[in-house]
CSV table of C-alpha atoms in Angstrom, one decimal:
chain,number,residue,atom,x,y,z
A,17,MET,CA,-47.4,-2.5,-101.6
A,18,LEU,CA,-45.7,-1.1,-98.5
A,19,LYS,CA,-42.5,-0.8,-100.5
A,20,GLU,CA,-44.2,1.8,-102.7
A,21,ASP,CA,-45.1,3.7,-99.5
A,22,THR,CA,-41.5,3.7,-98.6
A,23,VAL,CA,-40.5,5.1,-102.0
A,24,GLU,CA,-43.1,7.8,-101.8
A,25,GLU,CA,-41.9,8.8,-98.3
A,26,SER,CA,-38.3,8.8,-99.5
A,27,LYS,CA,-39.3,11.2,-102.3
A,28,ILE,CA,-40.7,13.6,-99.7
A,29,HIS,CA,-37.4,13.4,-97.8
A,30,SER,CA,-35.4,14.0,-100.9
A,31,THR,CA,-37.5,17.0,-102.2
A,32,LYS,CA,-37.4,18.8,-98.8
A,33,LYS,CA,-33.9,20.2,-98.9
A,34,SER,CA,-34.8,23.1,-96.7
A,35,LEU,CA,-35.7,22.4,-93.0
A,36,TRP,CA,-37.9,25.4,-92.7
A,37,ASN,CA,-40.5,24.3,-95.3
A,38,ARG,CA,-44.2,25.2,-95.0
A,39,SER,CA,-45.4,21.8,-93.9
A,40,TYR,CA,-42.7,21.6,-91.2
A,41,ILE,CA,-43.8,25.0,-89.8
A,42,TYR,CA,-47.5,24.0,-89.9
A,43,LEU,CA,-46.7,20.8,-87.9
A,44,MET,CA,-44.7,22.9,-85.4
A,45,LEU,CA,-47.8,25.1,-84.9
A,46,VAL,CA,-50.0,22.1,-84.5
A,47,SER,CA,-47.6,20.7,-81.9
A,48,LEU,CA,-47.8,24.0,-80.0
A,49,ILE,CA,-51.6,24.0,-80.1
A,50,THR,CA,-51.9,20.4,-79.0
A,51,ASN,CA,-49.5,20.7,-76.1
A,52,MET,CA,-51.0,24.0,-75.0
A,53,GLY,CA,-54.4,22.3,-74.8
A,54,PHE,CA,-52.9,19.4,-72.8
A,55,ASN,CA,-51.2,21.6,-70.3
A,56,MET,CA,-54.1,23.9,-69.8
A,57,VAL,CA,-56.4,21.0,-69.1
A,58,TYR,CA,-53.8,19.1,-67.0
A,59,VAL,CA,-53.7,21.7,-64.2
A,60,ILE,CA,-57.5,22.0,-63.7
A,61,ILE,CA,-59.0,18.7,-64.6
A,62,SER,CA,-58.9,17.3,-61.0
A,63,LYS,CA,-60.6,20.4,-59.8
A,64,TYR,CA,-63.3,20.1,-62.5
A,65,ALA,CA,-63.7,16.4,-61.7
A,66,LEU,CA,-64.0,17.1,-58.0
A,67,ARG,CA,-66.9,19.5,-58.7
A,68,ILE,CA,-68.8,16.8,-60.6
A,69,SER,CA,-68.0,13.8,-58.4
A,70,ASP,CA,-67.4,15.4,-55.0
A,71,SER,CA,-64.8,12.6,-54.4
A,72,LEU,CA,-61.0,13.0,-54.4
A,73,SER,CA,-60.4,9.4,-55.3
A,74,ILE,CA,-62.7,9.6,-58.3
A,75,ALA,CA,-61.2,12.9,-59.3
A,76,GLY,CA,-57.7,11.2,-59.2
A,77,ILE,CA,-58.9,8.3,-61.3
A,78,ILE,CA,-60.4,10.6,-63.9
A,79,ALA,CA,-57.2,12.6,-64.1
A,80,GLY,CA,-55.0,9.5,-64.4
A,81,MET,CA,-57.1,7.8,-67.1
A,82,PHE,CA,-55.6,10.2,-69.6
A,83,SER,CA,-52.1,8.7,-69.3
A,84,ILE,CA,-53.5,5.1,-69.1
A,85,SER,CA,-55.5,5.4,-72.2
A,86,ALA,CA,-52.6,7.1,-74.1
A,87,LEU,CA,-50.3,4.3,-73.0
A,88,VAL,CA,-52.8,1.6,-74.1
A,89,VAL,CA,-53.3,3.1,-77.6
A,90,ARG,CA,-49.6,3.6,-78.3
A,91,PRO,CA,-48.8,0.2,-79.9
A,92,LEU,CA,-51.9,0.2,-82.0
A,93,ALA,CA,-51.2,3.9,-83.0
A,94,GLY,CA,-47.7,3.0,-84.2
A,95,VAL,CA,-48.8,0.2,-86.5
A,96,THR,CA,-51.8,2.2,-87.8
A,97,VAL,CA,-49.6,5.2,-88.5
A,98,ASP,CA,-47.3,3.0,-90.7
A,99,ARG,CA,-50.3,1.6,-92.7
A,100,VAL,CA,-52.6,4.5,-93.5
A,101,ASN,CA,-52.4,8.1,-94.8
A,102,LYS,CA,-50.5,10.0,-92.0
A,103,LYS,CA,-52.0,13.4,-92.9
A,104,GLN,CA,-55.6,12.2,-92.7
A,105,LEU,CA,-54.8,10.3,-89.4
A,106,CYS,CA,-53.3,13.4,-87.9
A,107,ILE,CA,-56.3,15.5,-88.9
A,108,LEU,CA,-58.6,12.9,-87.3
A,109,ALA,CA,-56.6,12.9,-84.1
A,110,ASN,CA,-56.9,16.6,-83.7
A,111,ILE,CA,-60.7,16.5,-84.5
A,112,LEU,CA,-61.2,13.8,-81.8
A,113,ILE,CA,-59.2,15.9,-79.3
A,114,GLY,CA,-61.5,18.8,-80.1
A,115,ILE,CA,-64.6,16.7,-79.6
A,116,SER,CA,-63.3,15.4,-76.3
A,117,LEU,CA,-62.8,18.9,-75.1
A,118,VAL,CA,-66.3,19.9,-76.1
A,119,GLY,CA,-67.4,16.8,-74.2
A,120,TYR,CA,-65.7,18.1,-71.1
A,121,SER,CA,-67.8,21.2,-71.2
A,122,LEU,CA,-71.0,19.2,-71.6
A,123,SER,CA,-70.2,16.6,-68.9
A,124,ARG,CA,-72.6,16.7,-66.0
A,125,ASN,CA,-71.9,13.3,-64.4
A,126,VAL,CA,-68.9,11.0,-63.8
A,127,PRO,CA,-69.4,8.4,-66.5
A,128,MET,CA,-69.7,11.1,-69.2
A,129,LEU,CA,-66.6,12.9,-68.0
A,130,PHE,CA,-64.7,9.6,-67.7
A,131,PHE,CA,-65.6,8.7,-71.3
A,132,PHE,CA,-64.4,12.0,-72.7
A,133,ARG,CA,-61.2,11.8,-70.6
A,134,VAL,CA,-60.4,8.4,-72.1
A,135,LEU,CA,-61.2,9.7,-75.6
A,136,HIS,CA,-58.9,12.7,-75.0
A,137,GLY,CA,-56.0,10.5,-73.8
A,138,ALA,CA,-56.4,8.0,-76.6
A,139,SER,CA,-56.6,10.8,-79.2
A,140,PHE,CA,-53.6,12.5,-77.7
A,141,GLY,CA,-51.6,9.3,-77.8
A,142,LEU,CA,-52.5,8.8,-81.4
A,143,GLY,CA,-51.9,12.4,-82.4
A,144,SER,CA,-48.4,12.6,-80.7
A,145,THR,CA,-47.4,9.4,-82.4
A,146,VAL,CA,-48.5,10.3,-85.9
A,147,ASN,CA,-47.2,13.9,-85.6
A,148,ILE,CA,-43.6,12.7,-85.1
A,149,ALA,CA,-43.9,10.1,-87.8
A,150,LEU,CA,-45.3,12.8,-90.2
A,151,VAL,CA,-42.9,15.6,-89.3
A,152,THR,CA,-39.9,13.3,-90.1
A,153,GLN,CA,-41.0,13.3,-93.7
A,154,TYR,CA,-40.3,17.0,-94.0
A,155,ILE,CA,-36.9,17.0,-92.2
A,156,PRO,CA,-33.8,16.4,-94.3
A,157,LYS,CA,-32.2,13.1,-93.1
A,158,ASP,CA,-28.9,14.7,-92.3
A,159,ARG,CA,-30.7,17.3,-90.0
A,160,MET,CA,-33.0,14.9,-88.2
A,161,GLY,CA,-31.8,15.7,-84.7
A,162,GLU,CA,-31.9,19.5,-85.4
A,163,GLY,CA,-35.4,19.2,-86.9
A,164,LEU,CA,-36.8,17.2,-84.0
A,165,ALA,CA,-35.2,19.6,-81.5
A,166,TYR,CA,-36.8,22.6,-83.1
A,167,TYR,CA,-40.1,20.7,-83.4
A,168,GLY,CA,-40.1,20.2,-79.7
A,169,LEU,CA,-39.9,23.9,-78.9
A,170,GLY,CA,-43.7,24.0,-79.0
A,171,GLN,CA,-43.9,21.5,-76.2
A,172,VAL,CA,-41.4,23.6,-74.1
A,173,VAL,CA,-43.3,26.8,-74.7
A,174,ALA,CA,-46.6,25.2,-73.8
A,175,GLN,CA,-45.1,23.9,-70.5
A,176,VAL,CA,-44.1,27.4,-69.6
A,177,VAL,CA,-47.1,29.4,-70.7
A,178,SER,CA,-50.1,27.0,-70.6
A,179,PRO,CA,-50.6,26.0,-66.9
A,180,SER,CA,-50.9,29.6,-65.7
A,181,LEU,CA,-53.0,30.6,-68.7
A,182,GLY,CA,-55.4,27.7,-68.1
A,183,VAL,CA,-55.8,28.6,-64.4
A,184,TYR,CA,-56.3,32.3,-65.3
A,185,ILE,CA,-59.0,31.6,-68.0
A,186,GLU,CA,-60.8,29.1,-65.7
A,187,GLY,CA,-60.8,31.6,-62.8
A,188,ARG,CA,-62.1,34.5,-64.9
A,189,TYR,CA,-64.4,32.8,-67.4
A,190,GLY,CA,-65.2,29.3,-66.0
A,191,PHE,CA,-64.5,25.7,-67.0
A,192,SER,CA,-66.9,25.5,-70.0
A,193,LEU,CA,-65.5,28.5,-71.8
A,194,LEU,CA,-61.9,27.2,-71.2
A,195,PHE,CA,-62.7,23.8,-72.7
A,196,LEU,CA,-64.5,25.3,-75.7
A,197,MET,CA,-61.5,27.7,-76.4
A,198,ILE,CA,-59.1,24.7,-76.3
A,199,ALA,CA,-61.4,22.8,-78.6
A,200,LEU,CA,-61.4,25.6,-81.0
A,201,LEU,CA,-57.6,25.6,-81.0
A,202,SER,CA,-57.7,21.8,-81.8
A,203,PHE,CA,-60.1,22.3,-84.7
A,204,THR,CA,-57.8,25.1,-85.9
A,205,GLY,CA,-54.9,22.7,-85.8
A,206,ALA,CA,-56.9,20.2,-87.9
A,207,GLY,CA,-57.5,23.0,-90.4
A,208,LEU,CA,-53.8,23.8,-90.7
A,209,LEU,CA,-53.0,20.1,-91.3
A,210,THR,CA,-55.2,20.2,-94.5
A,211,ARG,CA,-52.6,22.5,-96.0
A,212,LEU,CA,-49.7,20.1,-95.7
A,213,ASP,CA,-47.8,19.3,-98.9
A,214,TYR,CA,-48.4,15.6,-98.5
A,215,THR,CA,-47.7,13.1,-101.3
A,216,LYS,CA,-50.6,10.7,-101.5
A,217,ASP,CA,-49.6,7.1,-100.9
A,218,LYS,CA,-50.1,5.0,-103.9
A,219,GLY,CA,-50.3,1.8,-102.0
A,220,LEU,CA,-51.4,1.3,-98.5
A,221,GLY,CA,-51.1,-2.4,-98.4
A,222,PRO,CA,-53.7,-4.7,-96.9
A,223,ILE,CA,-55.9,-2.0,-95.3
A,224,GLU,CA,-56.5,-0.3,-98.7
A,225,LYS,CA,-57.3,-3.6,-100.3
A,226,GLY,CA,-59.8,-4.4,-97.6
A,227,GLN,CA,-57.8,-7.3,-96.3
A,228,ARG,CA,-57.2,-7.9,-92.6
A,229,PRO,CA,-53.6,-6.8,-91.7
A,230,ARG,CA,-51.5,-9.3,-89.9
A,231,LEU,CA,-50.7,-8.1,-86.4
A,232,SER,CA,-47.6,-9.4,-84.7
A,233,LEU,CA,-45.3,-8.3,-81.9
A,234,ASN,CA,-42.9,-6.9,-84.5
A,235,SER,CA,-45.7,-4.8,-86.0
A,236,LEU,CA,-46.6,-3.3,-82.6
A,237,ILE,CA,-43.2,-2.9,-81.0
A,238,ALA,CA,-39.9,-1.8,-82.7
A,239,LYS,CA,-37.5,-4.2,-81.0
A,240,GLU,CA,-34.6,-2.2,-82.4
A,241,VAL,CA,-35.4,0.7,-80.1
A,242,ILE,CA,-36.6,-1.0,-76.9
A,243,VAL,CA,-33.4,-0.2,-75.1
A,244,TYR,CA,-33.5,3.4,-76.2
A,245,ALA,CA,-37.2,3.6,-75.0
A,246,MET,CA,-36.1,2.2,-71.6
A,247,VAL,CA,-33.3,4.9,-71.3
A,248,GLY,CA,-35.8,7.6,-72.3
A,249,GLY,CA,-38.2,6.1,-69.8
A,250,ILE,CA,-35.7,6.6,-67.0
A,251,PHE,CA,-35.5,10.3,-67.9
A,252,SER,CA,-39.3,10.5,-67.7
A,253,PHE,CA,-39.2,8.5,-64.5
A,254,SER,CA,-37.0,11.1,-62.8
A,255,ASN,CA,-39.0,13.9,-64.3
A,256,GLY,CA,-42.2,12.4,-62.8
A,257,ILE,CA,-40.6,12.2,-59.4
A,258,VAL,CA,-39.3,15.7,-59.5
A,259,SER,CA,-42.7,17.1,-60.6
A,260,SER,CA,-44.5,15.2,-57.9
A,261,PHE,CA,-42.2,15.6,-54.9
A,262,LEU,CA,-40.0,18.6,-55.3
A,263,ILE,CA,-42.5,21.1,-53.9
A,264,LEU,CA,-43.1,18.7,-50.9
A,265,LEU,CA,-39.3,18.5,-50.4
A,266,GLY,CA,-39.1,22.3,-50.4
A,267,GLU,CA,-41.8,22.5,-47.7
A,268,ASP,CA,-40.1,19.8,-45.6
A,269,ARG,CA,-36.8,21.7,-45.7
A,270,ASN,CA,-38.3,25.2,-45.5
A,271,ILE,CA,-37.0,26.2,-48.9
A,272,ALA,CA,-39.0,29.1,-50.4
A,273,ASN,CA,-39.7,29.8,-54.1
A,274,VAL,CA,-39.1,26.2,-55.2
A,275,SER,CA,-41.3,26.8,-58.2
A,276,LEU,CA,-38.3,28.7,-59.7
A,277,PHE,CA,-36.8,25.3,-60.3
A,278,PHE,CA,-39.3,24.6,-63.0
A,279,SER,CA,-39.1,28.1,-64.5
A,280,LEU,CA,-35.4,28.1,-64.8
A,281,GLY,CA,-35.4,24.5,-66.1
A,282,ALA,CA,-37.9,25.5,-68.8
A,283,ILE,CA,-35.7,28.4,-69.9
A,284,VAL,CA,-32.6,26.2,-70.1
A,285,LEU,CA,-34.5,23.6,-72.0
A,286,PHE,CA,-35.8,26.2,-74.5
A,287,VAL,CA,-32.3,27.6,-75.1
A,288,LEU,CA,-30.9,24.0,-75.5
A,289,ARG,CA,-33.5,23.2,-78.2
A,290,LEU,CA,-32.1,26.0,-80.4
A,291,PHE,CA,-28.8,24.2,-80.9
A,292,VAL,CA,-28.7,20.8,-79.4
A,293,GLY,CA,-30.2,19.2,-82.5
A,294,ARG,CA,-27.1,20.1,-84.5
A,295,LEU,CA,-24.9,18.6,-81.8
A,296,VAL,CA,-27.0,15.4,-82.0
A,297,ASP,CA,-26.5,15.2,-85.8
A,298,LYS,CA,-22.7,15.7,-85.5
A,299,GLN,CA,-21.7,13.7,-82.4
A,300,GLY,CA,-22.1,10.1,-81.6
A,301,LEU,CA,-25.1,8.8,-79.7
A,302,SER,CA,-23.1,7.1,-76.9
A,303,LEU,CA,-21.2,10.2,-76.0
A,304,ILE,CA,-24.3,12.4,-75.8
A,305,VAL,CA,-26.4,9.9,-73.8
A,306,ASN,CA,-23.7,9.1,-71.3
A,307,ILE,CA,-23.1,12.8,-70.6
A,308,ALA,CA,-26.8,13.3,-70.3
A,309,LEU,CA,-27.3,10.5,-67.9
A,310,ILE,CA,-24.4,11.7,-65.7
A,311,LEU,CA,-25.8,15.2,-65.6
A,312,THR,CA,-29.3,13.9,-64.7
A,313,ALA,CA,-28.0,11.6,-62.0
A,314,GLY,CA,-26.0,14.5,-60.6
A,315,SER,CA,-29.1,16.7,-60.5
A,316,MET,CA,-30.9,14.0,-58.5
A,317,VAL,CA,-28.1,13.9,-56.0
A,318,LEU,CA,-28.1,17.6,-55.6
A,319,ILE,CA,-31.8,17.7,-55.0
A,320,GLY,CA,-31.4,14.9,-52.5
A,321,ILE,CA,-28.9,16.9,-50.4
A,322,ALA,CA,-30.1,20.4,-51.2
A,323,PRO,CA,-30.3,22.7,-48.2
A,324,SER,CA,-31.1,25.8,-50.1
A,325,LEU,CA,-32.8,27.2,-53.3
A,326,LEU,CA,-29.4,27.9,-54.9
A,327,ILE,CA,-28.5,24.2,-54.9
A,328,LEU,CA,-31.9,23.3,-56.3
A,329,LEU,CA,-31.5,25.9,-59.1
A,330,LEU,CA,-28.1,24.3,-60.0
A,331,ALA,CA,-29.8,20.9,-60.1
A,332,SER,CA,-32.5,22.4,-62.4
A,333,VAL,CA,-29.8,23.5,-64.9
A,334,LEU,CA,-28.1,20.1,-64.8
A,335,LYS,CA,-31.4,18.2,-65.1
A,336,SER,CA,-32.5,20.3,-68.1
A,337,MET,CA,-29.2,19.9,-69.8
A,338,GLY,CA,-29.2,16.2,-69.3
A,339,GLN,CA,-32.8,15.5,-70.4
A,340,GLY,CA,-32.8,18.1,-73.1
A,341,THR,CA,-29.9,16.5,-74.9
A,342,GLY,CA,-30.4,12.8,-74.0
A,343,GLN,CA,-34.1,12.5,-75.0
A,344,ILE,CA,-33.6,14.2,-78.4
A,345,ALA,CA,-30.6,12.0,-79.1
A,346,LEU,CA,-32.5,8.8,-78.2
A,347,GLN,CA,-35.6,9.8,-80.2
A,348,THR,CA,-33.5,10.7,-83.2
A,349,GLU,CA,-31.6,7.4,-83.1
A,350,SER,CA,-34.8,5.5,-82.7
A,351,ILE,CA,-36.2,6.9,-85.9
A,352,LYS,CA,-32.9,6.3,-87.8
A,353,ARG,CA,-32.7,2.7,-86.6
A,354,VAL,CA,-35.9,1.6,-88.5
A,355,ASP,CA,-36.9,1.7,-92.1
A,356,PRO,CA,-39.1,4.7,-93.2
A,357,ALA,CA,-42.1,2.4,-93.3
A,358,ARG,CA,-41.8,1.7,-89.5
A,359,VAL,CA,-41.2,5.2,-88.2
A,360,GLY,CA,-44.7,5.1,-86.6
A,361,VAL,CA,-43.9,1.9,-84.6
A,362,ALA,CA,-40.5,3.3,-83.6
A,363,THR,CA,-42.1,6.5,-82.3
A,364,SER,CA,-44.9,4.7,-80.4
A,365,THR,CA,-42.3,2.3,-78.8
A,366,PHE,CA,-40.2,5.3,-77.7
A,367,TYR,CA,-43.2,7.0,-76.2
A,368,ILE,CA,-44.3,3.9,-74.4
A,369,GLY,CA,-41.1,4.1,-72.4
A,370,ALA,CA,-41.8,7.7,-71.6
A,371,ASP,CA,-45.4,6.9,-70.6
A,372,ILE,CA,-44.4,4.1,-68.3
A,373,GLY,CA,-41.6,6.2,-66.7
A,374,GLN,CA,-43.8,9.2,-66.2
A,375,GLY,CA,-46.6,7.1,-64.8
A,376,PHE,CA,-44.7,4.8,-62.4
A,377,GLY,CA,-42.3,7.5,-61.2
A,378,PRO,CA,-44.7,9.1,-58.8
A,379,MET,CA,-46.1,5.7,-57.7
A,380,VAL,CA,-42.7,4.3,-56.8
A,381,GLY,CA,-41.6,7.7,-55.4
A,382,GLY,CA,-44.5,7.8,-53.1
A,383,ARG,CA,-43.6,4.5,-51.5
A,384,ILE,CA,-39.9,5.3,-51.1
A,385,SER,CA,-40.4,8.8,-49.8
A,386,ASP,CA,-43.1,7.6,-47.3
A,387,SER,CA,-40.8,5.0,-45.9
A,388,PHE,CA,-37.3,6.6,-46.1
A,389,GLY,CA,-37.8,10.3,-46.9
A,390,TYR,CA,-37.2,12.6,-49.8
A,391,GLY,CA,-33.4,12.5,-49.7
A,392,THR,CA,-33.3,8.7,-50.1
A,393,LEU,CA,-35.9,8.9,-52.9
A,394,PHE,CA,-33.7,11.1,-55.1
A,395,PHE,CA,-30.5,9.1,-54.3
A,396,VAL,CA,-32.3,5.9,-55.4
A,397,CYS,CA,-33.3,7.7,-58.6
A,398,ALA,CA,-29.7,8.7,-59.2
A,399,CYS,CA,-28.6,5.1,-58.7
A,400,LEU,CA,-31.3,3.9,-61.2
A,401,ILE,CA,-30.0,6.4,-63.8
A,402,LEU,CA,-26.4,5.2,-63.4
A,403,ALA,CA,-27.6,1.5,-63.6
A,404,THR,CA,-29.4,2.4,-66.8
A,405,MET,CA,-26.2,4.0,-68.2
A,406,LEU,CA,-24.5,0.6,-67.7
A,407,LEU,CA,-27.2,-1.2,-69.5
A,408,PHE,CA,-27.1,1.4,-72.4
A,409,ASN,CA,-23.4,1.0,-72.9
A,410,ILE,CA,-23.5,-2.8,-72.8
A,411,TYR,CA,-26.2,-2.7,-75.5
A,412,GLN,CA,-24.3,-0.1,-77.6
A,413,ARG,CA,-21.2,-2.3,-77.6
A,414,LYS,CA,-23.2,-5.4,-78.7
A,415,SER,CA,-25.2,-3.7,-81.3
A,416,SER,CA,-22.6,-1.5,-82.9
A,417,VAL,CA,-21.0,-4.2,-85.0
A,418,SER,CA,-24.3,-5.6,-86.3
A,419,TYR,CA,-25.7,-2.2,-87.0
A,420,ALA,CA,-22.6,-1.2,-88.9
A,421,ASN,CA,-22.8,-4.3,-91.0
A,422,LYS,CA,-26.5,-3.5,-91.7
A,423,SER,CA,-25.7,0.0,-92.8
């Protein structure tokens, strides 16, 4: 029956000749809402946890459980997305996010806060996976890169606006009202999703029939995109290191206004999103990813040697150009490499690489910087990026012939 699902999804692709259709715009708004909520909570959750637990170690564990629970749920989210009604699953994920935020406001002890933090992370992991799988149904196939690039604008805007907004609201009105406001946004997103022009699946396979679906490694992980997930993970690895250690590097070298690095990077990333998708659709994957990796490695070297803010700002531009083009190209290719019925698994596999890179980057970076200093840390990061480029090109050469035959 899964073949019928594929036919239905193909019909949606074929009928959506315009990129800017109503459902696509609704999903962009939902992405903005979800990422705004994430970023507003991200910057104050440790402070809130510390108020409840009075322990920095426990506050750190509670803050980190979000990423861990999101990582754990990714493989199951991918296979679930490909087997059930994506619209309903997306609505459910947003409702659960809203419930978890209401739970934050009600939490008065560590176990309760821990539970809702895990629920939030798992719901976010599910929601981000199903959102991508769902939005691809409303993007014309020949404009997939462009559509995904525009779709990601909500995430970029949220990164710029939400942290400061979250801190302001918490300082003026308190934690509880902030959490309830974000919960209301999530419930609003769930309401918007009910208006999607979604073609109901006629056959949902074993789940609809009440049979137990057969789980396998192939149903949980898209082997076709593992290398792309690894390369995307390296981008996230370097991003995690920069986010965690750049401010400390600036203090160590007496460089003022280091936060401008992030502001400028966000602006560059926003501008890139406006046209990079078209470039991804027209140019070959290898060319774009290789240039992206070189730019990102160069930015790490510049950070490692930076004696002044000017050099850091140049590194910010290079980093945003590299990651902004490379990650979109890899995500687009990951979706194209699988059948429509496995878009969810491909998406979750790609995100697993990002989760691992973002999570382990600060851990590895802390060890290296503690022993050898910040300069060595960023040089090592640059070397890892260049080694990843070698792996990527070897894979591309080996897979190009087989993929061409398959096509």
